[in-house]
């Protein structure tokens, strides 16, 4: 039996760094994906990618961290699955991808979710989506060292074509929102500043938020489980006890959550110009209060402010590089992209990559 898994990337319309704070996000799946083709192999396991990497190992060997970053995703998945079934089958996996890695469109979660899905079927594990999400998060936390949330994995597993997901990351309540932007498109502009989030300040932000929550709870004599539950009065009440950075992070999370809820309403009412304004506000917050942007992302967002055909723009994903997400008039894309590309190149000497994103469907499996 051959199993083919299509595991998409993720676009987040708004709601950044809120997922691990138990807040709201508004993502959709991208119509680009990692495609994995699995088969049982008797002797040893073999994973090969179209980027020219390959690895050979015996699945029964004890876990050993690899010095090659991407191999740890594969080993992490296998270790997590072994906790459920100790004698997994050796396998071969051929990976082909249309998702650029390190661009903030969740290529790593697409890889991990795709591997878990395929291997769980090859080994008759019958995992449901929530189990796959948890295992996938464990892989990031324990084998990669990134203390990420669940937005990417949830989206990859549950997305529907032409829909965004308004997801409450605290109780996982979900509302699908129709994406029908008429004469507008979602355009991703890739800075080509590649990042491995585990080596950025991402984890520092996770810890700052945890510490801010602890202090806000203590000062206000409350017991919230996550930072997204805290009110503005409670944050201000704890201002003197919070460090300036913790205060800024808490204010950002408070505001970003409200922007997500408002954005979902605006998109439902087709008021996209107001949604665009919230995108710009989100970027300002990520830049100034959350401090996860970088000069290339800021440059791209600033460029769009001078152009009428762009309705909204902001950095997307963990930050420190990767893409901006833009809402842009379809018939002006070519002209706008060529102008921004030229300016970006003359400022940074880096080529800009543009991707027109469609809201695609979630993970898909075909058995042959
Ligand atoms: C990365 C993480 C997500 C989320 C975003 C920021 O993509 O994997 O869990 O925290 O950053 O919104």
Coordinates of C-alpha atoms and ligand atoms in Angstrom, one line a residue:
X1 CA 0.0 0.0 0.0
X2 CA 1.2 3.5 -0.9
X3 CA -0.1 6.5 1.1
X4 CA 0.0 10.0 -0.3
X5 CA -0.4 12.8 2.1
X6 CA -0.9 16.5 1.1
X7 CA -0.1 18.8 4.0
X8 CA -0.7 22.5 3.3
X9 CA 1.1 25.6 4.6
X10 CA -0.7 28.2 6.7
X11 CA -1.6 31.9 6.1
X12 CA -2.7 33.9 9.1
X13 CA -5.0 36.8 8.3
X14 CA -4.6 38.3 11.8
X15 CA -4.0 37.2 15.4
X16 CA -0.2 36.8 15.8
X17 CA 1.5 35.4 19.0
X18 CA -2.0 35.0 20.6
X19 CA -2.2 31.2 20.2
X20 CA 0.2 30.2 23.0
X21 CA -1.5 32.9 25.1
X22 CA -4.9 31.1 24.7
X23 CA -6.3 33.8 22.4
X24 CA -7.9 34.2 19.0
X25 CA -6.4 33.6 15.6
X26 CA -7.8 33.8 12.0
X27 CA -5.8 31.5 9.8
X28 CA -6.5 29.6 6.6
X29 CA -4.6 26.9 4.8
X30 CA -2.4 27.9 1.9
X31 CA -2.9 26.3 -1.5
X32 CA 0.7 25.2 -1.5
X33 CA 1.8 22.1 0.3
X34 CA 4.3 19.4 1.3
X35 CA 3.4 16.2 -0.5
X36 CA 4.6 13.0 1.2
X37 CA 4.5 9.6 -0.3
X38 CA 4.8 6.6 2.1
X39 CA 5.4 2.9 1.8
X40 CA 6.3 0.2 4.3
X41 CA 9.9 -0.9 3.9
X42 CA 11.2 -4.1 5.4
X43 CA 14.8 -3.5 6.2
X44 CA 15.4 0.1 7.0
X45 CA 13.8 3.5 6.7
X46 CA 14.6 6.1 4.0
X47 CA 13.4 9.7 3.8
X48 CA 14.2 11.7 0.7
X49 CA 13.3 15.3 -0.1
X50 CA 13.3 17.2 -3.4
X51 CA 15.7 19.7 -1.8
X52 CA 18.4 17.1 -2.2
X53 CA 18.4 15.9 1.4
X54 CA 18.0 12.2 2.4
X55 CA 18.4 10.1 5.5
X56 CA 18.6 6.4 6.1
X57 CA 18.1 4.8 9.5
X58 CA 16.5 1.9 11.3
X59 CA 13.3 2.8 13.1
X60 CA 14.1 0.5 16.0
X61 CA 17.3 2.2 16.8
X62 CA 17.2 4.4 20.0
X63 CA 16.6 8.1 19.6
X64 CA 19.7 10.3 19.0
X65 CA 19.5 14.0 18.3
X66 CA 20.8 14.8 14.8
X67 CA 23.2 17.7 14.0
X68 CA 21.1 18.3 10.8
X69 CA 18.1 20.4 11.8
X70 CA 15.4 19.0 9.6
X71 CA 16.2 15.4 10.6
X72 CA 15.1 16.1 14.1
X73 CA 11.5 16.7 12.9
X74 CA 11.6 13.1 11.5
X75 CA 13.2 11.6 14.6
X76 CA 10.9 13.6 16.9
X77 CA 7.8 12.3 15.1
X78 CA 9.1 8.7 15.4
X79 CA 9.8 9.1 19.1
X80 CA 6.4 10.5 19.8
X81 CA 4.7 7.7 17.8
X82 CA 6.8 5.1 19.6
X83 CA 5.2 6.2 22.9
X84 CA 1.9 4.9 21.4
X85 CA 3.2 1.8 19.7
X86 CA 6.8 0.7 20.3
X87 CA 7.3 -1.5 17.2
X88 CA 6.7 0.8 14.2
X89 CA 7.3 -0.4 10.7
X90 CA 10.3 0.8 8.8
X91 CA 9.2 2.9 5.9
X92 CA 10.2 5.0 2.9
X93 CA 9.0 8.5 2.4
X94 CA 9.4 10.7 -0.6
X95 CA 8.9 14.3 0.0
X96 CA 8.1 17.0 -2.6
X97 CA 7.2 20.5 -1.6
X98 CA 5.8 23.7 -3.1
X99 CA 6.2 25.4 0.3
X100 CA 9.3 27.6 0.7
X101 CA 11.0 26.7 4.0
X102 CA 11.7 29.4 6.6
X103 CA 9.2 31.8 5.1
X104 CA 6.7 31.9 8.1
X105 CA 4.1 29.9 6.2
X106 CA 4.5 26.9 8.4
X107 CA 6.5 24.5 6.3
X108 CA 7.8 22.7 9.4
X109 CA 4.3 22.1 10.9
X110 CA 3.2 20.9 7.4
X111 CA 6.1 18.4 7.4
X112 CA 5.4 17.2 11.0
X113 CA 1.7 16.9 10.6
X114 CA 2.2 15.1 7.2
X115 CA 4.7 12.7 8.7
X116 CA 2.4 11.9 11.7
X117 CA -0.6 11.4 9.5
X118 CA 1.2 9.1 7.1
X119 CA 3.0 7.0 9.7
X120 CA -0.1 6.7 11.9
X121 CA -1.9 5.1 8.9
X122 CA 1.0 2.9 7.9
X123 CA 1.1 1.6 11.5
X124 CA -2.7 1.4 12.1
X125 CA -2.7 4.0 14.9
X126 CA -6.0 5.7 14.1
X127 CA -5.0 9.0 15.5
X128 CA -7.7 11.8 15.5
X129 CA -6.9 15.4 14.6
X130 CA -6.5 16.5 18.2
X131 CA -4.0 13.7 19.0
X132 CA -2.0 14.7 15.9
X133 CA -2.0 18.4 17.0
X134 CA -0.7 17.4 20.4
X135 CA 2.0 15.1 19.1
X136 CA 3.1 17.7 16.6
X137 CA 3.4 20.3 19.3
X138 CA 5.4 17.9 21.4
X139 CA 7.8 17.5 18.5
X140 CA 8.4 21.2 18.3
X141 CA 8.7 21.7 22.0
X142 CA 10.9 18.7 22.9
X143 CA 12.9 17.9 19.8
X144 CA 13.2 21.3 18.1
X145 CA 13.1 23.5 21.1
X146 CA 10.4 25.9 19.9
X147 CA 7.7 26.6 22.5
X148 CA 5.0 27.2 19.8
X149 CA 1.3 27.2 20.0
X150 CA -1.3 25.2 18.0
X151 CA -2.5 27.6 15.3
X152 CA -0.4 26.1 12.5
X153 CA -1.2 22.4 13.3
X154 CA -4.9 23.1 13.9
X155 CA -5.2 24.9 10.6
X156 CA -3.3 22.3 8.6
X157 CA -5.6 19.6 10.0
X158 CA -9.0 21.4 10.0
X159 CA -8.9 24.0 7.2
X160 CA -11.6 24.2 4.5
X161 CA -11.3 25.6 1.0
X162 CA -12.3 29.3 0.8
X163 CA -12.7 29.6 4.5
X164 CA -10.7 31.1 7.3
X165 CA -10.9 29.7 10.8
X166 CA -11.8 31.9 13.8
X167 CA -10.2 29.8 16.4
X168 CA -10.2 30.3 20.2
X169 CA -6.9 28.6 21.2
X170 CA -8.1 28.3 24.8
X171 CA -11.1 26.1 24.3
X172 CA -10.6 25.3 20.6
X173 CA -14.1 26.6 19.7
X174 CA -14.0 27.2 15.9
X175 CA -16.1 29.3 13.5
X176 CA -15.5 29.1 9.8
X177 CA -15.5 32.4 8.0
X178 CA -16.2 32.6 4.3
X179 CA -13.3 34.1 2.3
X180 CA -14.8 35.9 -0.6
X181 CA -12.6 38.9 -1.2
X182 CA -14.1 39.8 -4.6
X183 CA -11.6 41.9 -6.5
X184 CA -9.0 41.6 -3.8
X185 CA -6.3 38.9 -3.3
X186 CA -4.2 37.7 -0.5
X187 CA -0.6 38.4 -1.5
X188 CA 2.4 37.1 0.5
X189 CA 5.7 38.9 0.1
X190 CA 8.6 36.8 1.2
X191 CA 11.5 38.9 2.6
X192 CA 13.8 35.9 2.0
X193 CA 15.2 36.4 5.5
X194 CA 15.1 32.8 6.5
X195 CA 14.6 31.9 10.1
X196 CA 14.6 29.0 12.4
X197 CA 12.3 30.3 15.0
X198 CA 13.9 28.2 17.8
X199 CA 17.0 30.4 17.5
X200 CA 15.1 33.7 17.6
X201 CA 13.5 35.5 20.6
X202 CA 10.3 33.5 20.1
X203 CA 10.8 31.5 23.2
X204 CA 11.7 34.7 25.1
X205 CA 8.3 36.1 24.2
X206 CA 6.5 33.0 25.4
X207 CA 8.3 33.2 28.8
X208 CA 7.7 37.0 29.1
X209 CA 4.0 36.4 28.6
X210 CA 4.0 33.6 31.2
X211 CA 5.7 35.9 33.7
X212 CA 3.4 38.8 32.9
X213 CA 0.4 36.5 33.6
X214 CA 1.9 35.3 36.9
X215 CA 2.4 38.9 38.1
X216 CA -1.0 40.1 36.9
X217 CA -2.7 37.2 38.7
X218 CA -0.8 37.9 41.9
X219 CA -1.4 41.6 42.0
X220 CA -5.1 41.3 41.1
X221 CA -5.6 38.2 43.3
X222 CA -7.0 36.3 40.3
X223 CA -6.2 32.9 38.8
X224 CA -6.4 33.2 35.0
X225 CA -5.0 30.3 33.0
X226 CA -3.7 32.4 30.1
X227 CA -2.8 36.0 29.3
X228 CA -5.7 36.4 26.8
X229 CA -8.2 36.3 29.7
X230 CA -6.8 39.4 31.4
X231 CA -8.6 42.7 31.2
X232 CA -7.0 46.1 30.4
X233 CA -7.8 47.2 34.0
X234 CA -6.0 44.2 35.4
X235 CA -2.9 44.8 33.2
X236 CA -2.8 48.5 34.2
X237 CA -3.4 47.5 37.9
X238 CA -0.2 45.5 37.7
X239 CA 1.8 48.0 35.7
X240 CA 4.2 48.9 38.5
X241 CA 5.1 45.3 39.2
X242 CA 5.6 44.4 35.5
X243 CA 8.8 45.1 33.6
X244 CA 8.3 47.5 30.7
X245 CA 8.7 44.6 28.3
X246 CA 6.1 42.4 30.1
X247 CA 3.7 45.3 30.2
X248 CA 4.1 45.9 26.4
X249 CA 3.6 42.2 25.6
X250 CA 0.5 42.0 27.7
X251 CA -1.0 45.2 26.1
X252 CA -0.2 43.8 22.6
X253 CA -1.9 40.5 23.4
X254 CA -5.0 42.3 24.7
X255 CA -5.3 44.5 21.6
X256 CA -4.5 41.8 19.1
X257 CA -7.2 39.5 20.5
X258 CA -9.8 42.3 20.0
X259 CA -8.5 42.9 16.5
X260 CA -9.1 39.3 15.6
X261 CA -12.7 39.2 16.8
X262 CA -13.4 42.5 15.0
X263 CA -11.7 41.3 11.8
X264 CA -13.9 38.2 11.6
X265 CA -17.0 40.4 12.0
X266 CA -15.7 42.9 9.3
X267 CA -14.8 40.1 6.8
X268 CA -18.3 38.6 7.3
X269 CA -19.8 42.0 6.6
X270 CA -17.5 42.4 3.6
X271 CA -16.0 45.6 5.1
X272 CA -12.5 44.9 3.9
X273 CA -11.2 48.4 4.1
X274 CA -11.7 48.5 7.9
X275 CA -10.2 45.0 8.1
X276 CA -7.1 46.4 6.2
X277 CA -6.7 49.1 8.9
X278 CA -6.6 46.4 11.6
X279 CA -3.9 44.6 9.7
X280 CA -1.8 47.7 9.8
X281 CA -2.5 48.1 13.5
X282 CA -1.5 44.5 14.1
X283 CA 1.8 45.2 12.4
X284 CA 2.5 48.3 14.5
X285 CA 1.8 46.3 17.6
X286 CA 4.1 43.4 16.5
X287 CA 6.8 45.9 15.7
X288 CA 6.6 48.3 18.7
X289 CA 5.0 46.4 21.6
X290 CA 5.8 42.8 20.8
X291 CA 9.1 43.5 19.0
X292 CA 9.1 40.5 16.7
X293 CA 9.4 42.3 13.4
X294 CA 12.6 43.2 11.5
X295 CA 13.7 46.0 9.2
X296 CA 12.9 44.1 6.0
X297 CA 9.3 43.3 7.1
X298 CA 8.8 46.9 8.3
X299 CA 10.1 48.2 4.9
X300 CA 7.6 46.0 3.0
X301 CA 4.7 47.1 5.1
X302 CA 5.8 50.8 4.9
X303 CA 6.1 50.5 1.1
X304 CA 2.4 49.4 0.8
X305 CA 1.2 52.4 2.8
X306 CA 2.0 54.7 -0.1
X307 CA 0.1 52.5 -2.6
X308 CA -3.7 52.8 -3.0
X309 CA -4.2 49.3 -4.3
X310 CA -3.1 47.8 -1.0
X311 CA -5.9 47.6 1.5
X312 CA -3.9 46.2 4.4
X313 CA -0.5 44.6 5.2
X314 CA 1.4 43.2 8.2
X315 CA 4.1 40.7 9.1
X316 CA 2.8 37.2 9.4
X317 CA 3.8 34.2 11.6
X318 CA 6.5 34.1 14.3
X319 CA 8.4 37.1 12.8
X320 CA 12.1 38.0 12.6
X321 CA 11.9 37.4 8.9
X322 CA 9.5 35.4 6.7
X323 CA 6.5 37.0 4.9
X324 CA 4.2 39.9 5.0
X325 CA 0.5 39.2 4.3
X326 CA -1.2 41.8 2.1
X327 CA -4.7 42.5 0.9
X328 CA -4.4 43.9 -2.5
X329 CA -6.4 44.8 -5.6
X330 CA -6.1 41.9 -8.1
X331 CA -5.7 44.0 -11.2
X332 CA -2.9 46.0 -9.7
X333 CA -0.8 43.1 -8.3
X334 CA 1.7 42.9 -11.2
X335 CA 2.5 46.6 -11.2
X336 CA 2.7 46.9 -7.4
X337 CA 4.8 43.8 -6.9
X338 CA 7.3 44.9 -9.6
X339 CA 7.7 48.3 -7.9
X340 CA 8.1 46.9 -4.4
X341 CA 10.5 44.2 -5.7
X342 CA 12.7 46.9 -7.3
X343 CA 12.7 49.1 -4.1
X344 CA 13.4 46.1 -1.9
X345 CA 16.3 44.9 -4.0
X346 CA 17.9 48.3 -4.2
X347 CA 17.6 48.7 -0.4
X348 CA 18.7 45.3 0.8
X349 CA 20.2 43.6 -2.3
X350 CA 17.8 40.7 -1.7
X351 CA 15.3 39.3 -4.2
X352 CA 11.7 39.5 -3.1
X353 CA 9.4 36.5 -3.7
X354 CA 5.6 37.1 -4.2
X355 CA 3.0 34.4 -3.7
X356 CA -0.7 34.9 -4.4
X357 CA -2.4 32.8 -1.7
X358 CA -5.7 31.1 -2.0
X359 CA -7.5 29.6 1.1
X360 CA -7.0 25.9 0.4
X361 CA -8.2 22.8 2.2
X362 CA -6.6 21.0 5.1
X363 CA -4.5 17.8 5.1
X364 CA -5.6 15.2 2.6
X365 CA -4.8 11.5 2.4
X366 CA -5.0 9.1 -0.6
X367 CA -4.4 5.4 -0.3
X368 CA -3.2 3.6 -3.4
Ligands
LIG1 C1 4.7 30.5 14.7 C2 4.2 29.4 15.7 C3 2.7 29.6 15.9 C4 2.3 31.0 16.3 C5 3.0 32.0 15.3 C6 2.8 33.4 15.8 O1 4.1 30.2 13.4 O2 4.4 28.1 15.1 O3 2.2 28.7 16.9 O4 2.7 31.3 17.6 O5 4.4 31.8 15.2 O6 1.5 33.8 15.7

